CSV table of C-alpha atoms and ligand atoms in Angstrom, one decimal:
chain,number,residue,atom,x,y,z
A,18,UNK,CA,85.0,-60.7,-27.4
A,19,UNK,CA,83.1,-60.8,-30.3
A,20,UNK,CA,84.7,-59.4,-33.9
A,21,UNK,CA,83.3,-56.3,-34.9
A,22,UNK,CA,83.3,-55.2,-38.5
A,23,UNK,CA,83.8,-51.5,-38.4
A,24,UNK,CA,86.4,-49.3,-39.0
A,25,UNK,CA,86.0,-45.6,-37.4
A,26,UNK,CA,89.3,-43.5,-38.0
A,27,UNK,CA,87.8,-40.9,-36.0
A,28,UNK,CA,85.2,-39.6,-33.1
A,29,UNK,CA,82.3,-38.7,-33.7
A,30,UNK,CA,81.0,-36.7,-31.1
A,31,UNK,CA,77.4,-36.7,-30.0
A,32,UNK,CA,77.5,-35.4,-26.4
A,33,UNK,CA,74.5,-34.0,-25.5
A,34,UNK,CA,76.8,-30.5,-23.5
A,35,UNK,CA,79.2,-28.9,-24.6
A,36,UNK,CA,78.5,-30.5,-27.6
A,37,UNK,CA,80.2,-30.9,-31.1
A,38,UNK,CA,81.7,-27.6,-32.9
A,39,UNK,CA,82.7,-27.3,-36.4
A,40,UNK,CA,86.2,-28.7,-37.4
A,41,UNK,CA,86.9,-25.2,-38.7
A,42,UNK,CA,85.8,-23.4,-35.7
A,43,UNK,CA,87.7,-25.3,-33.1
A,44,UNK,CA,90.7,-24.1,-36.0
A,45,UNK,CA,90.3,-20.7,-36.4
A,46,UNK,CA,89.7,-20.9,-32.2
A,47,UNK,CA,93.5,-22.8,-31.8
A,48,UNK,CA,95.1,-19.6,-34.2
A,49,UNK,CA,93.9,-16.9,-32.0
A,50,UNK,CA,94.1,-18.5,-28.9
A,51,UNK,CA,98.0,-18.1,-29.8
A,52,UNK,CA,97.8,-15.2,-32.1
A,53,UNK,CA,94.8,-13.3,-32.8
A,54,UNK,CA,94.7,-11.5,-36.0
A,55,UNK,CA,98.2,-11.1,-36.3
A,56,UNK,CA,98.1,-8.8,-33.6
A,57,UNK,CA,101.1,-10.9,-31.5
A,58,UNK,CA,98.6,-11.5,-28.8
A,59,UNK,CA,96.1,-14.3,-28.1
A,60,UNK,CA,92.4,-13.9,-28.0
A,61,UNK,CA,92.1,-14.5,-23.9
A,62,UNK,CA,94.8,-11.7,-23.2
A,63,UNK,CA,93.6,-8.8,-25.2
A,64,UNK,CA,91.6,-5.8,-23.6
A,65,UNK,CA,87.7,-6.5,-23.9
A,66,UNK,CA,87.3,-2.5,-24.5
A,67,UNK,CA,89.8,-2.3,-27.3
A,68,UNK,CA,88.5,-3.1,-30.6
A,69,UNK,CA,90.3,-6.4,-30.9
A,70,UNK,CA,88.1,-7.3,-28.9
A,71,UNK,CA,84.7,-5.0,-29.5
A,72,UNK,CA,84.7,-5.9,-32.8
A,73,UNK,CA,84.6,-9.5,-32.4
A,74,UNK,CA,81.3,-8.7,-30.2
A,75,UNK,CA,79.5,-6.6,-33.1
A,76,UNK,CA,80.2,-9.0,-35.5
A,77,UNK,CA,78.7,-12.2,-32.9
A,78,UNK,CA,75.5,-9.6,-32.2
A,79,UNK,CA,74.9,-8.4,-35.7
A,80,UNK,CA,75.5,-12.5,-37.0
A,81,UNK,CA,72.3,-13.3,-34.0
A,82,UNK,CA,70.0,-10.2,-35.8
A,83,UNK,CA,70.4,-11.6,-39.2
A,84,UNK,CA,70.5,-15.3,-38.6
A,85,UNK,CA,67.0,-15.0,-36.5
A,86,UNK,CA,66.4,-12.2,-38.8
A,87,UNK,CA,65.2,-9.6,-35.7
A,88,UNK,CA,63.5,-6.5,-36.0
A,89,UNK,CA,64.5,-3.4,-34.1
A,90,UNK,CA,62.5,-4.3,-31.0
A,91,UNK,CA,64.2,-7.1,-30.3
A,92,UNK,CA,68.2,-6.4,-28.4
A,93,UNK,CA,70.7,-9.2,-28.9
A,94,UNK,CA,72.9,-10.2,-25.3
A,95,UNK,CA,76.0,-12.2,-24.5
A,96,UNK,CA,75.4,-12.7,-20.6
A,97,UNK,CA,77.3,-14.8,-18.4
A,98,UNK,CA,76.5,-17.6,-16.1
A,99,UNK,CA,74.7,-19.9,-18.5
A,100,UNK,CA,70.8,-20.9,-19.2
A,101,UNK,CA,70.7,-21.6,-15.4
A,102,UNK,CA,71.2,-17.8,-14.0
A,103,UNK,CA,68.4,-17.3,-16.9
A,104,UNK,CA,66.2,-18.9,-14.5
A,105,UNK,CA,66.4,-16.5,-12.1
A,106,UNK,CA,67.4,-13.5,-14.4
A,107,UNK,CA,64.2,-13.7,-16.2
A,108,UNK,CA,61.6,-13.6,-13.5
A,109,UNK,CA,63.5,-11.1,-11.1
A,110,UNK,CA,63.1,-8.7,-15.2
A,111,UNK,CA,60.1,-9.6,-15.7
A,112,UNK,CA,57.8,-11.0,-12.9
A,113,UNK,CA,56.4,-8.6,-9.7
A,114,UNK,CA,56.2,-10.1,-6.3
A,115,UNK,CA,52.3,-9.7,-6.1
A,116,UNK,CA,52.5,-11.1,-10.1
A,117,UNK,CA,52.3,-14.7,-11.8
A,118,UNK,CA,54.0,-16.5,-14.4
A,119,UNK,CA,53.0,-19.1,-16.4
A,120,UNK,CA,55.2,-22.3,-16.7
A,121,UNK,CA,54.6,-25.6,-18.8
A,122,UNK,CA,56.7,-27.9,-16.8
A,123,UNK,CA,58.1,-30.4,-19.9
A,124,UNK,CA,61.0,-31.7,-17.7
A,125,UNK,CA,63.7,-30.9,-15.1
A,126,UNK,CA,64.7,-27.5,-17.0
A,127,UNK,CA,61.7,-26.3,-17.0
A,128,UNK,CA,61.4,-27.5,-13.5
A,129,UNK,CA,64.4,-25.4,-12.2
A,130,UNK,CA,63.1,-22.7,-14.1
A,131,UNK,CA,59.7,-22.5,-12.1
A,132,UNK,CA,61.9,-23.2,-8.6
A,133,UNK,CA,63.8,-19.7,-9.2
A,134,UNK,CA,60.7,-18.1,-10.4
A,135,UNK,CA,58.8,-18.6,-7.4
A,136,UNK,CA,61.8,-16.8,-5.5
A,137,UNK,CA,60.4,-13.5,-7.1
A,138,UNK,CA,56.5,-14.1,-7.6
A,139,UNK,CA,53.9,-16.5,-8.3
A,140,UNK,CA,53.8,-18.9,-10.7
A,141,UNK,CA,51.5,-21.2,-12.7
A,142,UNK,CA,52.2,-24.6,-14.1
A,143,UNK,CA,49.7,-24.6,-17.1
A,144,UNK,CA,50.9,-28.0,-18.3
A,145,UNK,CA,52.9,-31.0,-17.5
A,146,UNK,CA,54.4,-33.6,-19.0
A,147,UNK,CA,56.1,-35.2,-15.7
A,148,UNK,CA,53.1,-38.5,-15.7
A,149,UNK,CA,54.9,-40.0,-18.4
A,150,UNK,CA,58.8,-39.2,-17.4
A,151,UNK,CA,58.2,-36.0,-19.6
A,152,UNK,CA,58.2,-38.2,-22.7
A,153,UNK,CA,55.7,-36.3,-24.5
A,154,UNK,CA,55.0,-32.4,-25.5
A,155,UNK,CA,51.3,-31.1,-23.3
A,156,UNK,CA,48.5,-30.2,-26.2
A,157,UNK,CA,45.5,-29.2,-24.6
A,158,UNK,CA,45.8,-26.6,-21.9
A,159,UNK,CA,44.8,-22.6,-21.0
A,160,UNK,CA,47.3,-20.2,-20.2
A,161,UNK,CA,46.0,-17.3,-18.0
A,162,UNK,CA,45.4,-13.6,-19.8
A,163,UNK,CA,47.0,-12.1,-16.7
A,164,UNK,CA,50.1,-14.0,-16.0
A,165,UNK,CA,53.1,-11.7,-17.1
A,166,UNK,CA,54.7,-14.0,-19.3
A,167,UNK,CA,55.1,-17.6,-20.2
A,168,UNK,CA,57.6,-19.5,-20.2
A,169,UNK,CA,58.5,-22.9,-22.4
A,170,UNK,CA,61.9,-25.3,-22.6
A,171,UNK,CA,61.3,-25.4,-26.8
A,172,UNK,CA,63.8,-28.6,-26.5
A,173,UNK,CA,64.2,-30.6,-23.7
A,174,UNK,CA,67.2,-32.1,-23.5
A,175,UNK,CA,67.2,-34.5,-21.0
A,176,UNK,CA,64.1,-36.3,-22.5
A,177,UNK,CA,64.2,-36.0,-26.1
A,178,UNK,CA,60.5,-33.8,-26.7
A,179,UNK,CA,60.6,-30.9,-28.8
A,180,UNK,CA,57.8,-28.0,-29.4
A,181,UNK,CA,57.3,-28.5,-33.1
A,182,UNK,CA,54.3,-25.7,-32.6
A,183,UNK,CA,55.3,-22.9,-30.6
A,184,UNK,CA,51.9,-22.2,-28.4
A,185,UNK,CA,50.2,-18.8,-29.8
A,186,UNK,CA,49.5,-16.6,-26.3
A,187,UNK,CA,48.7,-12.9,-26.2
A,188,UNK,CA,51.1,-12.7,-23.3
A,189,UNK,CA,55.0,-11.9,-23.0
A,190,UNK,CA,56.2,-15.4,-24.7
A,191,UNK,CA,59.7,-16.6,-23.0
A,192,UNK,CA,61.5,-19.6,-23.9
A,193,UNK,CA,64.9,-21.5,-22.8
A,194,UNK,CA,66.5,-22.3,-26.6
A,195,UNK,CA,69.0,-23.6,-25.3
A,196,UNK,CA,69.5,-27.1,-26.8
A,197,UNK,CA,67.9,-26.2,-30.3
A,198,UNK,CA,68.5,-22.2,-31.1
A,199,UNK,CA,68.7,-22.2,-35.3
A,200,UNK,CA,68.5,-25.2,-35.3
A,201,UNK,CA,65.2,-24.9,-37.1
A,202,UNK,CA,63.3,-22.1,-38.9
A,203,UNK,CA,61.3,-20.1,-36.3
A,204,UNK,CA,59.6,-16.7,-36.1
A,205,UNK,CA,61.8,-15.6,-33.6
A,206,UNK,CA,60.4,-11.9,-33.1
A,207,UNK,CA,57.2,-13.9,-31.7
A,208,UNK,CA,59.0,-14.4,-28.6
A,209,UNK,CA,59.3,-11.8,-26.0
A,210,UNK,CA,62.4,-13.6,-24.5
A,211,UNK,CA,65.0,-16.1,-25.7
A,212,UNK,CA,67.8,-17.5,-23.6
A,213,UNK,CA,70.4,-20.1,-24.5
A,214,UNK,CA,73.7,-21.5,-22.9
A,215,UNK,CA,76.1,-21.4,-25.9
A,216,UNK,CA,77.9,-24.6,-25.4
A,217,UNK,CA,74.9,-27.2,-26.8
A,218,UNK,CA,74.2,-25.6,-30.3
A,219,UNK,CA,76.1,-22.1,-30.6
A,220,UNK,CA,79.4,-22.2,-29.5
A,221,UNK,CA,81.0,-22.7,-26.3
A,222,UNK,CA,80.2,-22.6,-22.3
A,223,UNK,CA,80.5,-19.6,-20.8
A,224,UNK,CA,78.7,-17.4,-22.4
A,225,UNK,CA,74.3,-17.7,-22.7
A,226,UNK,CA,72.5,-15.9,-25.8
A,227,UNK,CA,69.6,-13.3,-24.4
A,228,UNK,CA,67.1,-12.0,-27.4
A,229,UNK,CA,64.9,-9.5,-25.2
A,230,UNK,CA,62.6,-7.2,-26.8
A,231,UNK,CA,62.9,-4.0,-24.8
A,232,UNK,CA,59.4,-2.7,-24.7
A,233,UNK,CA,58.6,-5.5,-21.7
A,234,UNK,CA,61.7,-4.0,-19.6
A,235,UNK,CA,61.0,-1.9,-17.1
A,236,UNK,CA,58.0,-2.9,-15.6
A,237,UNK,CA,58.3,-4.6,-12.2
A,238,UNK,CA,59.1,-2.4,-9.2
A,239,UNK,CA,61.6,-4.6,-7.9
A,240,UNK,CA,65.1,-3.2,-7.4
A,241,UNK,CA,67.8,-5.2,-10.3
A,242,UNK,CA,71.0,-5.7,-9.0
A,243,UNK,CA,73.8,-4.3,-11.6
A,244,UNK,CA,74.9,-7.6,-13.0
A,245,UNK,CA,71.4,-8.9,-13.8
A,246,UNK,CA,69.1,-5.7,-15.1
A,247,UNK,CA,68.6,-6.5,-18.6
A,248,UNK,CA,68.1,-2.4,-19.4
A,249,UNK,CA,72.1,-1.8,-18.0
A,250,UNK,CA,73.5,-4.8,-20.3
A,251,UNK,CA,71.6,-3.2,-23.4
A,252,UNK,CA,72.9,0.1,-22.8
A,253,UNK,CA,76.4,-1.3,-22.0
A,254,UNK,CA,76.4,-3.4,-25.5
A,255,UNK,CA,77.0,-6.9,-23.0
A,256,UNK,CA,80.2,-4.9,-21.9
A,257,UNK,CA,79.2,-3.9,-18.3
A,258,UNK,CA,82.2,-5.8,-16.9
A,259,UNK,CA,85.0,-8.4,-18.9
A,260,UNK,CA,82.4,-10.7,-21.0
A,261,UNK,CA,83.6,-14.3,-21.6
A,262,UNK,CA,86.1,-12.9,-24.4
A,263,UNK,CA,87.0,-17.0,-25.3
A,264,UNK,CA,83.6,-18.2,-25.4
A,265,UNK,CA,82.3,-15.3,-27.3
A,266,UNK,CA,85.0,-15.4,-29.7
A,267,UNK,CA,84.3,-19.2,-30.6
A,268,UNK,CA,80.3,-18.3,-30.4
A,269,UNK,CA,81.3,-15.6,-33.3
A,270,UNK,CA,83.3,-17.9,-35.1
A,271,UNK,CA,80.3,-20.8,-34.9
A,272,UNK,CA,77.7,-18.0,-36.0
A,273,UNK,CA,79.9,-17.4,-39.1
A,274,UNK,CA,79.8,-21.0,-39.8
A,275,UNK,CA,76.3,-21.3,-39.6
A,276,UNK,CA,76.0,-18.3,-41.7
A,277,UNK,CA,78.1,-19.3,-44.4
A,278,UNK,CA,76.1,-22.9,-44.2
A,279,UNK,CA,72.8,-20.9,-45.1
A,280,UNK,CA,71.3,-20.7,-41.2
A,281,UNK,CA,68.2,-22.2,-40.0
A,282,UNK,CA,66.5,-22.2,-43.0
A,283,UNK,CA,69.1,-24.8,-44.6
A,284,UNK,CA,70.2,-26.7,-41.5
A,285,UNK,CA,66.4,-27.5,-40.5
A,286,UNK,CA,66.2,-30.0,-43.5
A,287,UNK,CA,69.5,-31.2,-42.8
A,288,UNK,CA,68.7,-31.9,-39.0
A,289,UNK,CA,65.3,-33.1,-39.6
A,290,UNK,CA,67.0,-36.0,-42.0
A,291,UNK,CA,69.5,-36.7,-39.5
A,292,UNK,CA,67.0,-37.2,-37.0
A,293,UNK,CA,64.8,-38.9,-39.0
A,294,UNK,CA,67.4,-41.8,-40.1
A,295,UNK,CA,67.6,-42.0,-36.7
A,296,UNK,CA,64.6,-42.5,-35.4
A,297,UNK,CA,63.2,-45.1,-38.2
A,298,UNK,CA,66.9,-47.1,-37.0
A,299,UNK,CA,65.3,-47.4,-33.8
A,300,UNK,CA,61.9,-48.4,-34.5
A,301,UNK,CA,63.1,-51.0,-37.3
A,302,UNK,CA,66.0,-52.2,-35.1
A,303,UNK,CA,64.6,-55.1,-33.1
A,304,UNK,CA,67.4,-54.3,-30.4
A,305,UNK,CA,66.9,-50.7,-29.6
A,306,UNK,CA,63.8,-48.5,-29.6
A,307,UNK,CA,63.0,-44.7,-29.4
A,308,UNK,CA,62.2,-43.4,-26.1
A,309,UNK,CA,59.3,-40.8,-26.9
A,310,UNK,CA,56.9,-42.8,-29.1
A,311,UNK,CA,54.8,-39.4,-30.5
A,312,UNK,CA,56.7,-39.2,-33.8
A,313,UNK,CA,55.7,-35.0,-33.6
A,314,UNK,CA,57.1,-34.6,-30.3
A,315,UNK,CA,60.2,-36.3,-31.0
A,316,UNK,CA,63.3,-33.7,-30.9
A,317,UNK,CA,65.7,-33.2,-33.8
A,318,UNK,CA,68.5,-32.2,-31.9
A,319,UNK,CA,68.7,-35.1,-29.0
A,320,UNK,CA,67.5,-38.8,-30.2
A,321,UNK,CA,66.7,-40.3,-27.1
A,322,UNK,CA,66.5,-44.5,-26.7
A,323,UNK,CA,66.7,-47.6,-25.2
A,324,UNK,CA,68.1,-51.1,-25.7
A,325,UNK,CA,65.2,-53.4,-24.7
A,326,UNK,CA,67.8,-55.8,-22.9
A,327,UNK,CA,68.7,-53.5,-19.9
A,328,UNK,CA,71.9,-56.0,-19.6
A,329,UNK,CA,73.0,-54.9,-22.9
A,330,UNK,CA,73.5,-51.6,-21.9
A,331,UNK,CA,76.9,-51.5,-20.4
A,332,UNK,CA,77.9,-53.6,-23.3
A,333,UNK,CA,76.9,-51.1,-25.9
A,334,UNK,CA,78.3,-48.4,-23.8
A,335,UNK,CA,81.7,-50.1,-23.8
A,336,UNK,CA,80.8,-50.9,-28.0
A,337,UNK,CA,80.2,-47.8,-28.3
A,338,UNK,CA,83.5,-46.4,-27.1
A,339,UNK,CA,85.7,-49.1,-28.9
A,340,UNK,CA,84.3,-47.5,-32.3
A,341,UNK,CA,84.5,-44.2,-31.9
A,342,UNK,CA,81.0,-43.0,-30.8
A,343,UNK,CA,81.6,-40.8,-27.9
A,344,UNK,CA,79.3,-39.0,-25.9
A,345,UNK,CA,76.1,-41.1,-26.7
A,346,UNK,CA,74.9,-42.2,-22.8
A,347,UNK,CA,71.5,-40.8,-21.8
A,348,UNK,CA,71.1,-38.6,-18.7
A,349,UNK,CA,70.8,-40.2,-15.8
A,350,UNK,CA,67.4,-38.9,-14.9
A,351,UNK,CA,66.1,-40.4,-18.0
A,352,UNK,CA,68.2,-43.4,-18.4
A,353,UNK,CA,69.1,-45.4,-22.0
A,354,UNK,CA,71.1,-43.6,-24.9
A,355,UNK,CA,70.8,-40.1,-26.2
A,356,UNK,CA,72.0,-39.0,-29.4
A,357,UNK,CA,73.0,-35.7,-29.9
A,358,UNK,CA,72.9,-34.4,-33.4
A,359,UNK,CA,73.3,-31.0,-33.3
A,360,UNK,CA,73.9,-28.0,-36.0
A,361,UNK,CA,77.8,-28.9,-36.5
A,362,UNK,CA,77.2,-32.6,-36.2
A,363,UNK,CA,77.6,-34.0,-39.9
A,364,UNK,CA,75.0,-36.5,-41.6
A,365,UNK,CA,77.9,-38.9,-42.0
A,366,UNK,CA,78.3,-39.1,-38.2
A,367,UNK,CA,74.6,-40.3,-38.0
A,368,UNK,CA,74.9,-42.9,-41.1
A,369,UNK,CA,78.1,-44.0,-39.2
A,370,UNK,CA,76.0,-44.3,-35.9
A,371,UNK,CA,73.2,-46.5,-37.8
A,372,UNK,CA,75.9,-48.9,-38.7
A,373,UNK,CA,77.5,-49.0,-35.3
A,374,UNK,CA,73.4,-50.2,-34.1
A,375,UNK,CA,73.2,-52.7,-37.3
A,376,UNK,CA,76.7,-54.2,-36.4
A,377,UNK,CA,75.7,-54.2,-33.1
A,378,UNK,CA,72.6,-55.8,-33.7
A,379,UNK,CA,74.0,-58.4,-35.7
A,380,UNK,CA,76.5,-59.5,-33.2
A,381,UNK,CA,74.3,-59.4,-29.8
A,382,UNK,CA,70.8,-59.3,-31.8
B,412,PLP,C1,71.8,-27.6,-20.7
B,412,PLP,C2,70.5,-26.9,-20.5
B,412,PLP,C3,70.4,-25.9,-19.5
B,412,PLP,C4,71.4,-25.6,-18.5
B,412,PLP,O1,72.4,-24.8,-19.1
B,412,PLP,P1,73.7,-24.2,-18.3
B,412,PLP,O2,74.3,-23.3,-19.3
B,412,PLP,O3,74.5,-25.4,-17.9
B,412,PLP,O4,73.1,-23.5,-17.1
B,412,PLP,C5,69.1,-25.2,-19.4
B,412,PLP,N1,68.1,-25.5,-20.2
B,412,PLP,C6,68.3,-26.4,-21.2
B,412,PLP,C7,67.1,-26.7,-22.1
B,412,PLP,C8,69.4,-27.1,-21.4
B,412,PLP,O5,69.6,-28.1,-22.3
């Protein structure tokens, strides 16, 4: 076994979901859990309708309005059931039976997402990406005046691609956020739909983030079942049975953080130089190299690559692990490495990860 020069005292966490959460988070999350505010109860035993509890709610929904700076059109959600049951949640709100919705299909997300939709209507697939192992963002295509909304996976995940221009459409614009929601400065109010599972870049699973602005409610015919009308949630302030008291608790306590950090606006520079690092690494390295070539289409939040020795790859899996790099394996519909460098992930995690490639480099390059 060959001698490796590095020295990590701890992990450093770049799973791609759940993903990393700040040190003080997971903190303040341990003292409640066993005591919440001095009240001699934890956190997942209190009554979601007392004020323990309601309080903690208001403070995560009035953290979303200010960090994506809202106007009054737009109603902030804690939902269960995660970006997935958004799949279907959206279209049976939004989309009539005798309706269509337009999709761009930028990878298996998005793919899901147009697999539910056609359980309430029609859809469209305006764009694809899937020719190339969705390794690239679709430029040139028409979305139709009629659909009833459109839908877009700003971050895809699996693949690495990001939306660095969000498409300008005069219809109902819906997008799944859920890998890069403030991570980066957006005009959020654009969108007439936002969904997000918490646990990539807000907080933990079990509870998703719905932004909806209300005048599009309302129109299909379609009966809603309770649990997934948009309208009833609203009214109920994301109370209309026990929420996911845990996971919106450490969702709150990750908002604050991000708050106190200085939101989007000063974690987009921060994660664009993260990912940056990263990617010239990987094209300088002669060992590894970045798996969507398009520098614009290239994600902040999930560096995705390759070693261009496929026999290598178990070994820096097993390299990786021995020094403290956890999480870093690529999906296995997309194969390789991903990196995930999310809001709470600090710049010193990606520096460290740049040595971990150079020191592997020098021993197998
Ligand atoms: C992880 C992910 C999902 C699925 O989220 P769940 O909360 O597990 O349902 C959907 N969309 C995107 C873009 C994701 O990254």
């Amino acid at each position: 076994m060959s001698h490796s020069n590095l020295s990590s005292k701890h992990i450093h966490n770049f799973n791609s979901g759940p993903g990393i959460l700040p040190k003080e988070v997971v903190e303040q999350a341990a003292v409640s859990l066993v005591n919440h505010q001095n009240s001699g109860l934890s956190i997942a035993e209190i009554g979601h309708r007392t004020s323990l509890f309601t309080d903690v709610m208001e403070e995560a929904r009035q953290l979303v309005r200010e960090l994506m700076q809202l106007d009054d059109e737009h109603e902030v959600l804690f939902l269960h059931g995660g970006a997935s049951t958004q799949f279907m949640q959206v279209p049976m709100n939004l989309l009539d039976e005798k309706g269509c919705a337009a999709y761009a299909d930028t990878g298996v997300w998005s793919t899901k997402a147009i697999k539910e939709a056609n359980l309430f209507g029609k859809t469209e697939v305006v764009c694809s990406s899937r020719d190339k192992n969705y390794h690239y963002i679709p430029k040139d295509f028409a979305v139709p005046n009629e659909a009833q909304y459109f839908h877009i996976t700003t971050n895809n995940t699996i693949y690495g691609t990001q939306w660095k221009r969000i498409p300008e459409v005069s219809i109902p614009l819906v997008a799944d956020m859920s890998s890069d929601i403030l991570s980066r400065q957006l005009d959020f109010n654009r969108f007439a739909l936002i969904y997000a599972g918490a646990q990539k870049n807000l907080g933990a699973a079990g509870c998703t983030i719905v932004v909806v602005n209300k005048n599009i409610l309302g129109k299909t015919r379609r009966s809603i079942p309770t649990m997934f009308d948009y309208r009833l949630h609203i009214k109920e302030k994301s109370i209309l049975n026990t929420p996911p008291v845990m996971a919106i608790y450490i969702s709150m306590l990750t908002l604050r953080w991000l708050k106190s950090q200085g939101g989007a606006a000063a974690l987009q520079p921060i994660n664009e130089r993260k990912s940056l690092k990263l990617y010239t690494e990987l094209e300088q390295n002669g060992l590894f190299y970045p798996l969507v070539n398009n520098a614009e289409d290239r994600s902040i939040t999930n560096v995705c690559f390759a070693i261009k020795e496929k026999a290598l790859e178990p070994v820096f899996s097993s390299f990786c692990k021995e020094n403290g790099i956890y999480g870093i394996n690529g999906h296995r519909l997309a194969g390789g490495f991903r990196a995930s460098l999310y809001n709470a992930l600090p710049e010193s995690s990606v520096d460290y990860l740049i040595e971990v490639l150079h020191e592997f480099m020098r021993i197998h390059g």
